[in-house]
Structure formats: structure tokens, C-alpha cells
Amino acid sequence: MATQPQLYTLHIQLEPLHFNPPIWRRIQVTGDCTLRKLHHFIQAAFGWSSVHLHEFM
């Protein structure tokens, strides 16, 4: 029987943090998600088309 990958819930919030109301998204990804896939998930969650800069911290 194959094991299921871990599921992670990520809270992504735009900086500066003083946006009112705050701009954020919550997405779920599996533990085997690559940064390349995560990039595409973030783009889709915010409705972007690969023209916004972001940084992983």
C-alpha cells in the first residue's frame, strides 16, 4: 500500500503588511511539491500571469 504525501497549508500574505484589508491566500500543497509547481500555484491563487515578483522566505 502506497503512503499518501504530507499535506501542507500555506498562508501567503503580500507585503507591505499594512494593506487594509490584508491581501492573502491560503493554499494546500503536498510535501512533494516542487518550487516550480509552488510558483504556478501562487500565480494562480492571486490571479497573476507571471508578471509579479515574489520571494520565498
CSV table of C-alpha atoms in Angstrom, one decimal:
chain,number,residue,atom,x,y,z
A,1,MET,CA,0.0,0.0,0.0
A,2,ALA,CA,1.4,3.4,-1.0
A,3,THR,CA,1.6,6.1,1.6
A,4,GLN,CA,0.0,9.5,0.9
A,5,PRO,CA,2.3,12.5,0.8
A,6,GLN,CA,2.1,15.1,3.6
A,7,LEU,CA,-0.4,17.9,3.0
A,8,TYR,CA,0.7,21.4,4.0
A,9,THR,CA,-1.5,24.5,4.3
A,10,LEU,CA,0.4,27.7,3.3
A,11,HIS,CA,-0.7,31.2,4.3
A,12,ILE,CA,0.7,33.7,1.8
A,13,GLN,CA,0.4,37.4,2.5
A,14,LEU,CA,1.5,40.3,0.4
A,15,GLU,CA,3.9,42.9,1.9
A,16,PRO,CA,3.8,45.6,2.9
A,17,LEU,CA,1.7,44.2,5.7
A,18,HIS,CA,-0.3,47.4,6.2
A,19,PHE,CA,-2.7,46.8,3.3
A,20,ASN,CA,-6.2,47.3,4.7
A,21,PRO,CA,-7.8,44.8,4.3
A,22,PRO,CA,-4.8,42.5,4.1
A,23,ILE,CA,-4.2,40.6,0.8
A,24,TRP,CA,-3.6,37.0,1.4
A,25,ARG,CA,-4.3,33.5,0.2
A,26,ARG,CA,-4.3,30.1,1.8
A,27,ILE,CA,-3.4,27.1,-0.4
A,28,GLN,CA,-2.8,23.5,0.3
A,29,VAL,CA,0.1,21.6,-1.3
A,30,THR,CA,1.6,18.1,-0.9
A,31,GLY,CA,5.0,17.6,0.7
A,32,ASP,CA,6.4,16.6,-2.7
A,33,CYS,CA,5.5,19.9,-4.3
A,34,THR,CA,8.5,21.5,-6.1
A,35,LEU,CA,9.2,25.2,-6.0
A,36,ARG,CA,8.4,25.3,-9.7
A,37,LYS,CA,4.9,23.9,-9.0
A,38,LEU,CA,4.5,26.2,-6.0
A,39,HIS,CA,5.3,29.2,-8.2
A,40,HIS,CA,2.5,28.3,-10.5
A,41,PHE,CA,0.1,27.7,-7.6
A,42,ILE,CA,0.8,31.1,-6.2
A,43,GLN,CA,0.4,32.7,-9.6
A,44,ALA,CA,-3.0,31.0,-10.0
A,45,ALA,CA,-4.1,31.8,-6.4
A,46,PHE,CA,-3.6,35.5,-6.9
A,47,GLY,CA,-4.8,35.6,-10.5
A,48,TRP,CA,-1.4,36.7,-11.8
A,49,SER,CA,0.2,35.8,-15.1
A,50,SER,CA,4.0,35.5,-14.2
A,51,VAL,CA,4.5,39.3,-14.2
A,52,HIS,CA,4.7,39.8,-10.4
A,53,LEU,CA,7.8,39.4,-8.4
A,54,HIS,CA,7.7,37.2,-5.3
A,55,GLU,CA,10.3,35.8,-3.0
A,56,PHE,CA,10.3,32.6,-0.9
A,57,MET,CA,11.3,33.1,2.7
